[in-house]
Structures are given as C-alpha cells and as structure tokens.
C-alpha cells in the first residue's frame, strides 16, 4: 500500500514563537509530508503581546527555509479546523511532565471530537525551560531574550523595545 502524505497541524498561540517552537516545527517537517503551523485566534487570551499578523509574519520568516511548512490561523475549535484542513495528525511539543497532564486530556478531547490523534515530540533539552510566557517576562523586565527566540522574532521584539522606550 502506498503511504499517504501526512498533513500535520501544529497549533499554538506563538506569542511569541520561541526556539523551542521552531525546533518542533523543523523536526515535524522532517517527519510529515506537510506541516501547517496554525496560530490560534484566542479571545480568552485578551492581551497578547503580538497581533495575529505579527505572529503569523514572524512564523513565516522563521519557517522560510522549510518548503513543506505553511503558516495559517484558526478561530474556534482546533478539532473543527483539523477536519476542515483534512489533516491526519495534530503535533504538539512536550517540555516538562506538567505539560503532559493538560496535553493528555486535550489530546483525548480532540481525538473524540475529530478522530485525529495528537503526536507529541519531546522538546529538545536545550529548550525544555523556554516558554513564550517566560520569554515575555524576561523581555519586559529588561533581560536578554536573544538565546531563546529565532532571529526574526528577536528583531521584532527589539523594535517593540525601542517603541516602549520612546513611549
Ligand atoms: O500555545 P498554546 O497557547 O499552548 O496553544 C494552545 C492551543 C492553541 C493548542 C489550544 O488553546 C487550542 O487548541 N485552542 C483552540 C480551542 C479548542 O479547540 N479548545 C478545546 C481543546 S480540547
């Protein structure tokens, strides 16, 4: 039987994308025929640091070297988006054991809603402590986030820092 090209969806807030996210995307790109990096439009997170456009543009710059990866966004249920895209799997990164607790029930719910499995990639050890929320905290307290985010993200953050200083 000819194996089908697998379409994977990697969903997230990506506020901002980190080196850990990019590592998962690159490894997923090696494992699946096509990867859709899907930025959630999440009304529950009321004060994102970056607009949807900024997040999508940063991600596009980060994945420009990966031909079978595209960046998109979705509203509402991930399970509905997965079905609409005719995706085969959801991909998530797992950093620490505490991630597993929420991810397990989320994966089961998504499977129940869409009949699509979630496949987990263990975070590279270099990035297991790196999260978007910690990156933002370090940034707003004046720390150097260069080791934790891809170059295109760093330049957007540097521009924001300059704008904040001038405000
Ligand atoms: O990067 P994040 O914030 O950890 O990503 C969370 C995300 C986007 C994967 C999750 O919030 C999500 O799937 N949101 C869509 C709404 C949804 O489907 N909720 C039910 C999940 S079972």
GROMACS .gro file of C-alpha atoms in nm, residues 12-73:
model
   62
   12UNK     CA    1  -0.037   2.727   1.928
   13UNK     CA    2  -0.056   3.084   2.047
   14UNK     CA    3   0.302   3.161   1.941
   15UNK     CA    4   0.303   3.485   2.142
   16UNK     CA    5   0.592   3.494   2.053
   17UNK     CA    6   0.736   3.194   1.868
   18UNK     CA    7   1.041   3.058   2.054
   19UNK     CA    8   1.341   2.846   1.961
   20UNK     CA    9   1.153   2.554   2.116
   21UNK     CA   10   0.862   2.606   1.876
   22UNK     CA   11   1.096   2.629   1.579
   23UNK     CA   12   1.274   2.311   1.685
   24UNK     CA   13   0.941   2.124   1.695
   25UNK     CA   14   0.844   2.266   1.353
   26UNK     CA   15   1.175   2.162   1.197
   27UNK     CA   16   1.152   1.812   1.338
   28UNK     CA   17   0.787   1.781   1.233
   29UNK     CA   18   0.883   1.897   0.884
   30UNK     CA   19   1.123   1.603   0.868
   31UNK     CA   20   0.859   1.358   0.983
   32UNK     CA   21   0.548   1.464   0.791
   33UNK     CA   22   0.474   1.546   0.430
   34UNK     CA   23   0.321   1.882   0.512
   35UNK     CA   24   0.304   2.087   0.830
   36UNK     CA   25   0.054   2.365   0.893
   37UNK     CA   26   0.164   2.592   1.178
   38UNK     CA   27  -0.172   2.720   1.298
   39UNK     CA   28  -0.192   3.030   1.512
   40UNK     CA   29  -0.500   3.030   1.731
   41UNK     CA   30  -0.714   3.342   1.738
   42UNK     CA   31  -0.786   3.314   2.107
   43UNK     CA   32  -1.033   3.557   2.259
   44UNK     CA   33  -0.957   3.413   2.606
   45UNK     CA   34  -0.604   3.549   2.594
   46UNK     CA   35  -0.707   3.913   2.592
   47UNK     CA   36  -0.374   4.086   2.598
   48UNK     CA   37  -0.139   3.915   2.357
   49UNK     CA   38   0.194   4.093   2.317
   50UNK     CA   39   0.178   4.042   1.941
   51UNK     CA   40  -0.108   4.084   1.698
   52UNK     CA   41  -0.220   3.789   1.490
   53UNK     CA   42  -0.049   3.943   1.186
   54UNK     CA   43   0.276   3.989   1.376
   55UNK     CA   44   0.272   3.630   1.499
   56UNK     CA   45   0.199   3.492   1.153
   57UNK     CA   46   0.465   3.711   0.991
   58UNK     CA   47   0.728   3.616   1.249
   59UNK     CA   48   0.647   3.248   1.197
   60UNK     CA   49   0.661   3.283   0.818
   61UNK     CA   50   1.006   3.437   0.845
   62UNK     CA   51   1.116   3.158   1.081
   63UNK     CA   52   0.999   2.876   0.852
   64UNK     CA   53   1.105   3.030   0.520
   65UNK     CA   54   1.372   2.758   0.484
   66UNK     CA   55   1.116   2.477   0.519
   67UNK     CA   56   0.935   2.416   0.187
   68UNK     CA   57   0.653   2.196   0.317
   69UNK     CA   58   0.560   2.416   0.609
   70UNK     CA   59   0.295   2.685   0.589
   71UNK     CA   60   0.156   2.926   0.844
   72UNK     CA   61  -0.214   2.986   0.892
   73UNK     CA   62  -0.458   3.080   1.168
   0.00000   0.00000   0.00000
